[in-house]
Coordinates of C-alpha atoms in Angstrom, one line a residue:
Chain A
M1 CA 14.0 -4.8 8.9
L2 CA 14.8 -7.4 11.3
D3 CA 14.8 -6.3 14.8
H4 CA 17.6 -7.6 17.3
L5 CA 18.3 -11.1 17.4
A6 CA 16.4 -12.7 20.2
F7 CA 18.5 -13.5 23.3
E8 CA 18.4 -14.6 27.0
P9 CA 20.3 -13.0 29.6
P10 CA 23.4 -14.8 30.8
K11 CA 23.7 -16.2 34.3
P12 CA 25.6 -14.1 36.8
K13 CA 28.9 -15.2 37.8
V14 CA 29.1 -17.0 41.1
I15 CA 32.1 -17.3 43.5
A16 CA 32.0 -19.7 46.1
G17 CA 33.5 -18.2 49.3
A18 CA 34.7 -20.1 52.2
K19 CA 31.3 -19.6 53.8
A20 CA 28.6 -18.9 51.3
D21 CA 28.3 -18.2 47.5
W22 CA 28.5 -14.6 46.2
E23 CA 27.5 -12.7 43.1
L24 CA 29.3 -9.6 41.6
V25 CA 27.9 -6.3 40.7
I26 CA 30.0 -4.3 38.2
G27 CA 29.5 -0.6 36.6
L28 CA 31.8 0.8 34.4
E29 CA 32.9 4.3 33.5
V30 CA 34.7 4.2 30.0
H31 CA 36.8 7.2 28.9
A32 CA 36.8 7.2 25.0
Q33 CA 39.0 9.8 23.2
V34 CA 36.9 11.5 20.6
S35 CA 38.4 11.0 17.0
S36 CA 38.9 14.7 15.9
N37 CA 41.6 16.8 14.5
A38 CA 41.8 19.5 17.1
K39 CA 41.1 19.5 20.9
L40 CA 37.8 20.2 22.6
F41 CA 38.6 23.9 23.3
S42 CA 41.6 24.9 21.3
G43 CA 42.9 24.6 17.9
A44 CA 46.0 22.4 18.9
S45 CA 46.4 19.0 17.2
T46 CA 45.5 15.8 18.6
T47 CA 48.0 13.7 17.0
F48 CA 49.6 10.8 18.9
G49 CA 53.4 10.5 19.4
A50 CA 54.2 14.1 18.5
E51 CA 57.3 16.1 19.9
P52 CA 56.4 16.5 23.7
N53 CA 54.5 20.0 24.3
S54 CA 54.5 20.6 20.7
N55 CA 50.7 20.2 20.3
V56 CA 49.8 22.6 23.0
A57 CA 48.1 26.0 22.6
F58 CA 48.3 28.8 25.3
V59 CA 44.8 27.8 26.4
D60 CA 45.7 24.3 27.1
A61 CA 48.8 25.2 29.1
A62 CA 46.3 27.5 31.0
M63 CA 48.3 30.8 30.3
P64 CA 46.5 33.7 32.0
G65 CA 43.7 35.4 29.8
M66 CA 43.2 32.5 27.6
L67 CA 39.6 31.4 26.9
P68 CA 38.2 28.0 25.8
V69 CA 36.4 28.0 22.6
I70 CA 34.3 24.5 21.9
N71 CA 35.1 22.3 18.9
E72 CA 31.7 21.7 17.3
Y73 CA 32.8 18.7 15.7
C74 CA 33.7 17.1 19.0
V75 CA 30.2 17.9 20.2
A76 CA 28.8 16.2 16.9
Q77 CA 30.9 13.1 17.9
A78 CA 29.3 12.8 21.2
V79 CA 25.9 13.3 19.8
R80 CA 26.7 10.5 17.3
T81 CA 27.7 8.3 20.1
G82 CA 24.5 9.0 22.0
L83 CA 22.6 8.1 18.9
G84 CA 24.5 5.0 18.5
L85 CA 23.7 3.9 22.0
K86 CA 20.1 4.9 21.5
A87 CA 20.2 7.3 24.1
E88 CA 18.4 10.5 24.7
I89 CA 20.3 13.7 23.5
N90 CA 20.0 16.6 25.7
L91 CA 19.6 19.8 23.7
R92 CA 20.9 21.9 26.3
S93 CA 24.0 20.8 28.5
A94 CA 26.4 22.6 30.3
F95 CA 30.2 22.6 31.7
D96 CA 31.4 22.5 35.2
R97 CA 35.0 22.6 36.7
K98 CA 36.3 19.8 38.4
N99 CA 39.0 21.1 40.7
Y100 CA 42.2 19.2 41.7
F101 CA 46.0 19.8 41.5
Y102 CA 48.1 17.6 39.6
P103 CA 51.1 18.5 37.5
D104 CA 49.6 17.2 34.3
L105 CA 46.5 19.6 34.8
P106 CA 47.9 23.1 34.3
Q107 CA 44.4 24.7 34.6
G108 CA 43.9 23.3 38.2
Y109 CA 40.6 22.0 37.1
Q110 CA 39.2 19.7 34.4
I111 CA 36.3 21.2 32.4
S112 CA 33.7 18.5 32.4
Q113 CA 29.9 18.1 32.5
L114 CA 28.6 16.9 36.1
Y115 CA 25.0 18.2 36.3
H116 CA 23.9 18.5 32.8
P117 CA 25.5 15.8 30.4
I118 CA 25.1 16.0 26.8
V119 CA 23.8 12.5 26.5
G120 CA 21.3 10.8 29.0
E121 CA 20.1 7.2 29.2
G122 CA 20.8 4.6 26.5
E123 CA 21.7 1.0 26.2
I124 CA 24.3 -1.6 25.0
I125 CA 23.5 -5.1 24.2
V126 CA 26.5 -7.2 25.3
D127 CA 26.6 -10.3 23.2
M128 CA 28.0 -13.5 25.5
G129 CA 27.5 -16.1 22.8
P130 CA 24.8 -16.8 20.4
G131 CA 21.4 -16.3 21.9
V132 CA 22.8 -15.1 25.1
A133 CA 23.4 -11.3 25.7
R134 CA 23.2 -8.8 28.6
R135 CA 21.4 -5.5 28.2
V136 CA 23.4 -2.9 29.8
R137 CA 21.7 0.3 30.5
I138 CA 23.8 3.7 29.9
E139 CA 23.3 6.1 32.6
R140 CA 25.0 9.3 30.6
I141 CA 27.8 10.3 28.4
H142 CA 29.4 13.7 29.1
L143 CA 32.2 15.5 27.3
E144 CA 35.4 16.6 29.1
Q145 CA 38.9 17.4 28.7
D146 CA 41.9 14.8 28.9
A147 CA 44.7 15.8 31.3
G148 CA 48.5 15.6 30.3
K149 CA 51.0 12.8 30.6
S150 CA 53.4 12.3 33.3
I151 CA 56.5 10.5 32.7
H152 CA 58.0 9.0 35.9
D153 CA 61.1 6.9 34.7
M154 CA 63.2 9.4 32.8
D155 CA 64.8 10.8 35.9
P156 CA 65.1 9.6 39.6
H157 CA 64.0 12.7 41.1
M158 CA 61.8 14.4 38.7
S159 CA 58.8 13.6 36.9
F160 CA 58.5 14.7 33.3
V161 CA 55.3 16.5 31.9
D162 CA 53.9 16.5 28.5
L163 CA 50.8 18.4 27.8
N164 CA 50.1 17.3 24.2
R165 CA 47.2 15.2 25.4
T166 CA 46.0 18.0 27.7
G167 CA 42.5 19.3 26.6
V168 CA 41.9 16.5 24.0
A169 CA 38.0 15.7 24.1
L170 CA 37.0 13.0 26.0
M171 CA 33.6 11.1 26.2
E172 CA 33.0 9.5 29.7
I173 CA 30.4 6.7 28.9
V174 CA 28.8 5.7 32.4
S175 CA 27.1 2.4 32.9
R176 CA 24.5 1.3 35.3
P177 CA 25.6 -1.3 37.7
D178 CA 23.9 -4.1 35.1
I179 CA 27.2 -6.3 34.6
R180 CA 27.4 -9.5 36.5
G181 CA 30.7 -10.9 35.9
P182 CA 34.4 -10.4 34.9
E183 CA 33.8 -11.7 31.3
E184 CA 30.7 -9.8 30.9
A185 CA 32.6 -6.5 31.8
A186 CA 35.4 -7.4 29.2
A187 CA 32.6 -8.2 26.7
Y188 CA 30.8 -4.7 27.4
V189 CA 34.1 -2.9 26.7
G190 CA 34.6 -4.9 23.6
K191 CA 31.0 -4.3 22.3
L192 CA 31.4 -0.5 23.2
R193 CA 34.6 -0.3 21.4
Q194 CA 33.2 -2.2 18.5
I195 CA 30.2 0.4 18.2
L196 CA 32.5 3.5 18.8
R197 CA 34.6 2.1 15.9
Y198 CA 31.5 1.6 13.5
L199 CA 30.5 5.4 14.2
G200 CA 33.9 6.6 13.8
T201 CA 33.7 8.7 17.0
C202 CA 36.7 6.9 18.8
D203 CA 39.4 4.5 17.3
G204 CA 39.2 2.3 20.2
N205 CA 43.0 2.2 20.5
M206 CA 43.5 0.8 24.1
Q207 CA 47.4 0.7 24.0
N208 CA 47.5 4.3 23.4
G209 CA 45.0 4.9 26.1
N210 CA 42.5 6.1 23.7
L211 CA 40.0 3.8 25.4
R212 CA 40.2 3.2 29.4
A213 CA 38.1 2.0 31.9
D214 CA 37.3 2.7 35.6
V215 CA 35.4 -0.3 37.1
N216 CA 33.0 -0.1 40.1
V217 CA 33.0 -3.6 41.9
S218 CA 30.9 -4.8 44.7
I219 CA 29.7 -8.1 46.1
C220 CA 26.3 -9.3 47.1
K221 CA 24.5 -12.6 48.1
P222 CA 22.4 -14.3 45.4
G223 CA 18.9 -12.9 45.3
A224 CA 20.2 -9.2 46.4
Y225 CA 20.9 -7.8 43.0
E226 CA 17.3 -8.6 41.9
K227 CA 15.8 -6.7 45.0
Y228 CA 18.0 -3.8 44.0
Q229 CA 16.5 -4.1 40.5
E230 CA 12.9 -4.3 41.8
T231 CA 13.2 -1.4 44.2
G232 CA 16.1 0.6 42.8
D233 CA 17.4 0.8 46.2
F234 CA 21.2 0.5 46.3
S235 CA 21.4 -0.7 50.3
H236 CA 20.7 -4.3 48.8
L237 CA 24.2 -4.1 47.3
G238 CA 27.5 -4.1 48.9
T239 CA 30.0 -1.3 49.3
R240 CA 31.7 -0.7 45.9
C241 CA 35.2 0.0 45.3
E242 CA 36.4 1.8 42.2
I243 CA 39.4 0.2 40.2
K244 CA 41.0 3.2 38.2
N245 CA 42.3 3.5 34.6
M246 CA 42.6 0.1 33.1
N247 CA 43.5 0.0 29.2
S248 CA 43.2 -3.8 28.5
M249 CA 40.4 -6.3 28.5
R250 CA 42.5 -8.8 30.1
F251 CA 43.4 -6.5 32.9
I252 CA 39.9 -5.6 33.5
Q253 CA 38.8 -9.3 33.9
A254 CA 41.8 -10.1 36.3
A255 CA 41.3 -6.9 38.4
I256 CA 37.5 -7.6 38.9
E257 CA 38.3 -11.2 39.8
Y258 CA 41.0 -10.3 42.3
E259 CA 38.8 -7.4 43.8
A260 CA 35.8 -9.6 44.3
R261 CA 37.8 -12.2 46.2
R262 CA 39.5 -9.6 48.2
Q263 CA 36.0 -8.2 49.1
I264 CA 34.5 -11.6 49.8
A265 CA 37.4 -12.4 52.1
I266 CA 37.0 -9.2 54.1
V267 CA 33.2 -9.7 54.6
E268 CA 33.5 -13.4 55.4
D269 CA 36.1 -12.3 58.1
G270 CA 33.4 -10.2 59.7
G271 CA 34.9 -7.1 58.1
E272 CA 33.7 -4.3 56.0
V273 CA 34.5 -3.1 52.6
V274 CA 35.6 0.6 52.7
Q275 CA 34.5 2.5 49.7
E276 CA 37.6 3.7 48.0
T277 CA 39.6 4.1 44.9
R278 CA 42.2 1.4 44.1
L279 CA 44.8 0.8 41.7
Y280 CA 45.3 -2.5 39.6
D281 CA 49.0 -3.8 39.5
P282 CA 49.3 -6.4 36.7
D283 CA 52.6 -7.5 37.7
K284 CA 51.6 -8.6 40.8
N285 CA 47.8 -9.2 39.8
E286 CA 46.3 -7.4 42.8
T287 CA 44.5 -4.2 43.3
R288 CA 45.7 -1.7 46.0
S289 CA 44.3 1.4 47.4
M290 CA 45.3 5.0 46.1
R291 CA 44.9 6.7 49.5
S292 CA 46.2 10.0 48.0
K293 CA 43.0 10.1 45.8
E294 CA 40.7 10.1 48.9
E295 CA 41.3 13.6 50.2
A296 CA 41.3 14.9 46.7
H297 CA 37.9 13.5 45.9
D298 CA 36.4 16.9 47.2
Y299 CA 36.5 18.3 43.7
R300 CA 34.4 21.4 44.5
Y301 CA 32.4 21.3 41.2
F302 CA 30.9 24.6 40.0
P303 CA 29.5 25.7 36.6
C304 CA 32.7 27.0 34.4
P305 CA 32.0 30.6 34.0
D306 CA 34.1 30.7 30.9
L307 CA 31.4 28.8 28.9
L308 CA 27.8 29.5 28.3
P309 CA 25.6 26.4 28.5
L310 CA 26.0 24.4 25.1
E311 CA 22.7 24.7 23.2
I312 CA 22.2 22.5 20.2
E313 CA 19.2 22.3 18.0
Q314 CA 16.9 19.3 17.2
A315 CA 17.4 19.8 13.5
W316 CA 21.1 19.5 14.0
V317 CA 20.8 16.3 15.8
D318 CA 18.5 15.0 13.2
D319 CA 21.2 15.9 10.5
I320 CA 23.5 13.8 12.4
A321 CA 20.9 11.0 12.7
A322 CA 20.6 10.9 9.0
T323 CA 24.2 10.0 8.6
M324 CA 24.3 7.2 10.9
P325 CA 25.9 3.9 9.8
E326 CA 24.4 0.5 10.2
L327 CA 25.4 -0.6 13.6
P328 CA 26.7 -4.0 14.6
D329 CA 23.4 -5.3 16.1
E330 CA 21.3 -4.4 13.0
K331 CA 24.0 -5.7 10.4
K332 CA 24.6 -8.9 12.4
A333 CA 20.5 -9.4 12.4
R334 CA 20.5 -8.7 8.7
F335 CA 23.3 -11.1 7.7
V336 CA 21.2 -13.8 9.7
G337 CA 18.0 -12.7 8.1
D338 CA 19.2 -12.0 4.4
F339 CA 21.9 -14.3 4.0
G340 CA 20.9 -17.2 6.2
L341 CA 24.2 -17.2 8.1
S342 CA 24.5 -18.6 11.8
E343 CA 24.5 -16.0 14.3
Y344 CA 28.3 -17.2 14.9
D345 CA 29.3 -16.4 11.6
A346 CA 27.5 -13.1 11.4
S347 CA 29.2 -12.1 14.6
V348 CA 32.6 -12.9 13.3
L349 CA 31.9 -10.9 10.0
T350 CA 30.6 -8.0 11.8
A351 CA 33.2 -7.6 14.2
E352 CA 35.1 -4.9 12.3
V353 CA 33.1 -2.8 9.8
E354 CA 35.9 -3.7 7.3
N355 CA 35.2 -7.4 7.5
A356 CA 31.4 -6.8 7.1
D357 CA 32.1 -4.5 4.0
Y358 CA 34.6 -7.1 2.4
F359 CA 31.8 -9.9 3.0
E360 CA 29.1 -7.8 1.4
G361 CA 31.5 -7.2 -1.5
V362 CA 31.9 -10.8 -2.1
V363 CA 28.2 -11.5 -1.8
A364 CA 27.7 -8.6 -4.5
V365 CA 29.6 -10.7 -7.0
C366 CA 28.6 -14.2 -6.2
A367 CA 24.8 -14.0 -4.6
D368 CA 25.7 -16.6 -2.4
G369 CA 25.7 -15.3 1.4
K370 CA 26.7 -18.7 3.0
G371 CA 29.3 -19.7 0.6
A372 CA 31.1 -16.2 0.6
A373 CA 30.9 -16.5 4.6
N374 CA 32.4 -19.6 4.6
W375 CA 35.2 -18.5 2.1
V376 CA 35.6 -15.3 4.0
I377 CA 36.0 -16.6 7.4
N378 CA 37.7 -20.1 6.8
E379 CA 39.8 -19.2 3.8
L380 CA 40.8 -15.6 3.6
F381 CA 40.8 -14.7 7.4
G382 CA 42.7 -17.9 8.1
R383 CA 45.3 -17.1 5.5
L384 CA 45.6 -13.5 6.4
K385 CA 46.0 -14.3 10.1
K386 CA 48.6 -16.8 9.3
E387 CA 50.6 -14.0 7.5
G388 CA 49.9 -11.4 10.0
H389 CA 47.9 -9.3 7.5
E390 CA 44.8 -6.9 8.1
I391 CA 41.8 -7.3 5.9
G392 CA 42.6 -4.0 4.4
E393 CA 46.0 -5.7 3.1
S394 CA 44.5 -8.7 1.6
P395 CA 45.9 -9.3 -1.9
V396 CA 42.7 -11.1 -2.8
S397 CA 39.8 -8.3 -3.6
P398 CA 36.2 -9.1 -2.7
E399 CA 35.7 -9.0 -6.6
Q400 CA 38.1 -11.8 -6.9
L401 CA 36.8 -13.9 -4.0
G402 CA 33.3 -13.3 -5.3
G403 CA 34.3 -14.5 -8.6
I404 CA 35.8 -17.8 -7.2
V405 CA 32.6 -18.5 -5.0
K406 CA 30.5 -17.7 -7.9
L407 CA 32.5 -20.4 -10.1
I408 CA 31.7 -23.0 -7.3
K409 CA 28.2 -22.1 -7.3
S410 CA 27.8 -22.5 -10.9
G411 CA 29.5 -25.9 -10.8
D412 CA 32.3 -24.7 -13.1
I413 CA 35.0 -25.7 -10.4
S414 CA 34.9 -28.0 -7.5
G415 CA 35.6 -27.0 -3.9
K416 CA 38.9 -28.8 -4.1
I417 CA 40.0 -27.1 -7.5
A418 CA 38.4 -23.8 -5.6
K419 CA 41.3 -23.8 -3.1
D420 CA 44.1 -24.2 -5.7
L421 CA 42.3 -21.4 -7.6
F422 CA 42.4 -19.4 -4.3
E423 CA 45.8 -20.0 -3.8
I424 CA 46.7 -18.8 -7.3
V425 CA 44.7 -15.7 -6.8
Y426 CA 46.2 -15.0 -3.6
T427 CA 49.9 -15.4 -4.7
E428 CA 49.5 -14.3 -8.4
G429 CA 46.4 -12.2 -8.5
G430 CA 44.4 -12.2 -11.8
D431 CA 40.7 -12.7 -12.7
P432 CA 39.6 -16.2 -11.3
A433 CA 37.3 -17.2 -14.5
E434 CA 40.1 -16.4 -16.7
I435 CA 42.6 -18.4 -14.8
V436 CA 40.1 -21.3 -14.6
E437 CA 39.8 -21.2 -18.4
A438 CA 43.5 -20.5 -19.3
R439 CA 44.8 -23.4 -16.8
G440 CA 42.0 -25.9 -17.8
M441 CA 40.7 -26.2 -14.3
K442 CA 37.0 -26.3 -15.1
Q443 CA 35.1 -29.2 -13.8
V444 CA 34.2 -31.9 -16.1
T445 CA 30.3 -32.1 -16.2
D446 CA 30.5 -34.0 -19.3
T447 CA 28.9 -37.5 -18.3
G448 CA 30.4 -39.1 -21.2
A449 CA 34.0 -38.3 -19.9
I450 CA 33.2 -39.1 -16.4
E451 CA 31.8 -42.5 -17.3
K452 CA 34.8 -43.5 -19.0
A453 CA 36.8 -42.7 -15.9
V454 CA 34.4 -44.6 -13.9
D455 CA 34.5 -47.4 -16.0
E456 CA 38.2 -47.7 -16.3
V457 CA 38.5 -47.4 -12.2
I458 CA 35.9 -50.3 -11.9
A459 CA 37.5 -52.2 -14.7
G460 CA 40.9 -52.0 -13.0
N461 CA 40.0 -53.0 -9.3
P462 CA 37.5 -56.2 -9.6
A463 CA 38.5 -57.0 -6.0
Q464 CA 37.4 -53.6 -4.7
V465 CA 34.3 -54.1 -6.7
E466 CA 33.4 -57.3 -5.0
K467 CA 34.0 -55.6 -1.5
A468 CA 31.9 -52.6 -2.4
K469 CA 29.0 -55.0 -3.1
Q470 CA 29.1 -56.4 0.6
N471 CA 29.9 -52.9 2.0
P472 CA 28.2 -50.0 0.1
K473 CA 30.2 -47.5 2.0
L474 CA 33.3 -48.5 -0.2
A475 CA 31.7 -46.5 -3.1
G476 CA 33.7 -43.5 -1.6
W477 CA 36.8 -45.1 -2.4
F478 CA 35.7 -45.2 -6.1
V479 CA 34.5 -41.8 -6.2
G480 CA 38.1 -40.8 -4.9
Q481 CA 39.9 -43.0 -7.6
V482 CA 37.8 -41.1 -10.3
M483 CA 38.6 -37.8 -8.9
K484 CA 42.4 -38.5 -8.7
A485 CA 42.1 -39.8 -12.2
T486 CA 40.3 -36.7 -13.5
G487 CA 42.8 -34.4 -11.7
G488 CA 39.9 -33.3 -9.2
K489 CA 37.9 -31.8 -12.2
A490 CA 35.1 -34.3 -12.2
N491 CA 32.1 -33.1 -10.5
P492 CA 32.1 -35.1 -7.5
S493 CA 28.2 -35.6 -7.3
A494 CA 28.1 -36.8 -10.9
V495 CA 31.0 -39.2 -10.1
D496 CA 29.2 -40.3 -7.0
A497 CA 25.8 -41.1 -8.7
L498 CA 27.6 -43.0 -11.7
V499 CA 29.6 -45.0 -9.3
K500 CA 26.6 -46.2 -7.4
E501 CA 24.7 -46.8 -10.5
K502 CA 27.7 -49.1 -12.4
L503 CA 28.2 -50.8 -8.9
G504 CA 24.5 -51.3 -8.8
L505 CA 24.3 -50.0 -5.2
Chain B
M1 CA 25.9 28.8 57.3
S2 CA 28.9 29.1 59.2
I3 CA 32.3 28.1 58.5
D4 CA 34.5 26.5 61.3
I5 CA 38.2 26.5 61.4
D6 CA 38.5 23.1 60.4
T7 CA 36.6 23.7 57.2
A8 CA 38.8 27.0 56.6
R9 CA 41.8 24.7 57.0
K10 CA 40.6 22.1 54.5
V11 CA 39.4 24.6 51.9
A12 CA 42.6 26.4 52.1
H13 CA 44.5 23.0 51.6
L14 CA 42.4 22.1 48.7
A15 CA 43.2 25.3 47.2
R16 CA 46.8 24.9 48.1
I17 CA 46.9 28.2 49.8
A18 CA 49.3 28.2 52.6
V19 CA 47.3 29.9 55.5
P20 CA 49.1 30.2 59.1
E21 CA 47.3 28.5 61.9
E22 CA 46.8 31.9 63.7
A23 CA 45.3 33.3 60.5
L24 CA 42.6 30.6 60.3
P25 CA 40.0 32.0 62.9
E26 CA 39.7 35.5 61.2
L27 CA 39.5 33.4 57.6
A28 CA 36.7 31.4 59.0
R29 CA 34.8 34.5 60.3
E30 CA 35.1 36.3 57.0
L31 CA 34.1 33.0 54.9
S32 CA 31.0 32.8 57.2
G33 CA 30.2 36.4 56.5
I34 CA 30.4 36.0 52.8
L35 CA 28.2 32.9 53.0
T36 CA 25.6 34.5 55.3
F37 CA 25.4 37.5 52.9
M38 CA 24.9 35.1 50.0
E39 CA 22.3 33.2 51.8
Q40 CA 20.2 36.4 51.9
L41 CA 19.8 35.7 48.1
N42 CA 17.9 32.5 49.0
E43 CA 15.0 34.7 50.5
V44 CA 14.0 35.8 46.9
D45 CA 11.4 33.6 45.4
V46 CA 12.7 32.3 42.0
E47 CA 10.4 29.5 41.5
G48 CA 9.8 28.8 37.8
I49 CA 12.6 31.5 36.7
E50 CA 15.4 30.0 34.4
P51 CA 18.9 30.7 35.8
M52 CA 20.4 33.6 33.7
T53 CA 23.9 32.5 32.4
S54 CA 24.4 35.7 30.5
V55 CA 23.3 39.5 30.3
T56 CA 23.0 39.3 26.6
P57 CA 21.2 36.6 24.7
M58 CA 24.5 35.0 23.4
R59 CA 25.1 31.6 21.8
L60 CA 28.0 29.6 22.9
K61 CA 30.7 30.4 20.5
R62 CA 32.0 27.4 18.3
R63 CA 35.2 26.7 16.4
V64 CA 35.6 24.3 13.4
D65 CA 37.7 21.0 13.8
E66 CA 40.8 22.4 12.4
V67 CA 44.4 22.6 13.7
T68 CA 45.0 26.4 14.0
D69 CA 47.3 26.5 16.9
G70 CA 50.3 24.9 18.6
G71 CA 53.7 23.9 17.4
Y72 CA 55.5 26.3 19.7
Q73 CA 57.2 24.0 22.4
D74 CA 59.7 26.9 23.1
K75 CA 57.0 29.3 24.0
I76 CA 54.9 26.8 26.0
L77 CA 58.1 26.2 28.2
K78 CA 59.5 29.5 28.2
N79 CA 58.1 30.4 31.7
A80 CA 58.8 27.0 33.4
P81 CA 61.0 26.8 36.3
D82 CA 62.5 23.7 35.1
A83 CA 62.1 22.2 31.7
R84 CA 64.4 19.3 30.1
E85 CA 64.3 17.6 26.5
G86 CA 61.1 19.3 25.7
F87 CA 59.2 18.4 29.0
F88 CA 58.3 20.3 32.1
A89 CA 60.3 18.8 34.9
V90 CA 58.6 18.7 38.3
P91 CA 59.4 17.1 41.6
K92 CA 58.6 13.4 41.3
V93 CA 54.9 12.7 41.6
V94 CA 54.0 8.9 41.6
E95 CA 51.4 6.6 43.0

């Protein structure tokens, strides 16, 4: 099998300050909600949008005497994610308590994995365009509980708390500071989301908060980051600020952009950036300090006495590894290698696994990768997008579209007729080959018939014939006329050859 | 290790336990005493010994991924000092 496609790293983003040029150094902590039926430590449902406080077990509400029991499937999902990011899996991990008080955290602590996470170092290849990608190292993934939800706008004096999300399993996926610009940060989240969706370990729904990111941003002079990379010494980098809890790629980009400029202004004014937690306000497009968080940062972690260390067996990990799907990078490389697609087309087709599956369904029928890619991307996606449909709602099945491409490939229909045929299949349905037969859409390859049409056009347009003899480019006009006369059914290359022959070009 | 009064005050605040100012010196002294006692354990050489997490050789108990619990909003909210429209109602907390 093909390895990853070759790539070069992108250039880091440079922001011109008033006095100097600056580069950015960015690391992300992504919280991804594990796709599971039940919560991490209770048997309550994870379904989104239920009646408030109905998906809550006594253990989630931290009732006295209740003990957590781990959901093995959530562990398997974290392992699967780790394998998908080519990371080391820790056969022994352990849970710790992170202590803080907030109304949506009834336990007064979050069960997390500070000291011994279940997944260690991995990597993500972040595509920035054909042939350009950033290799971002993953530091760790740990399992932890989500908190509940506070609603502040239902009453002027009270906050309303819903514990339905309390205790749902999260994976916190922590990157190294390898990301060098706002666009790269958004692309990183996009690629991670794509991999998680391929793996089926997180649905990636950012709107519902099932995937959200904390972003660490610092600035440095050009050259300083390379020194950090050589030595691993963080003192070459600037002081970082953490922007909390963003659930949109657009906000992530805007927040980083704003935050970098804020830090540059401070440093160029002779000041110092203070390490702190900040919140992005999309309405004002600015970040502001969350001072209240600072004092609470003393989380007093300690091993959770309710839970033994989590020990898993290599054989169990191997079983999960044996069921891994083909991941985006491999699929893309295979599409380029096996079907001769451009990297761009392969990226489009592998963006969502449903698209890739559809495309492969088309190829299975027509055995023409490039033709299938062209029709899936340009005709089908274009049409679906226009009507606001998802691929799963396509009225044209892969078998039908494969049938159309096959008819083009065999020369039975022309590309122009194929568009009409696509329209019929899209709106009316039916088997493409039968439609072509029944409606007489077959391309005329019978040279005699085409010759007759060519002769007629030449005979009817003596003036054009004279002009074409001076200017051979005008042959195209005759081809057009013949195509028109035959209702588009003549084979264009056969017409072209005959026209040139008859005009003596 | 000794705990001073400021540390005692901070720990009490982090734990949301109201300790009157005059009780802090005694609290700091008691906490220091506990830590000093614990520190004696550091004198034992545990080089190369795995930390013991359980007195019996037990494996962490697992559950299967099935919804077996929940669906009793009334019980969850029963002890709440204030509950409205299915939510816990608490004094306004907003960043």
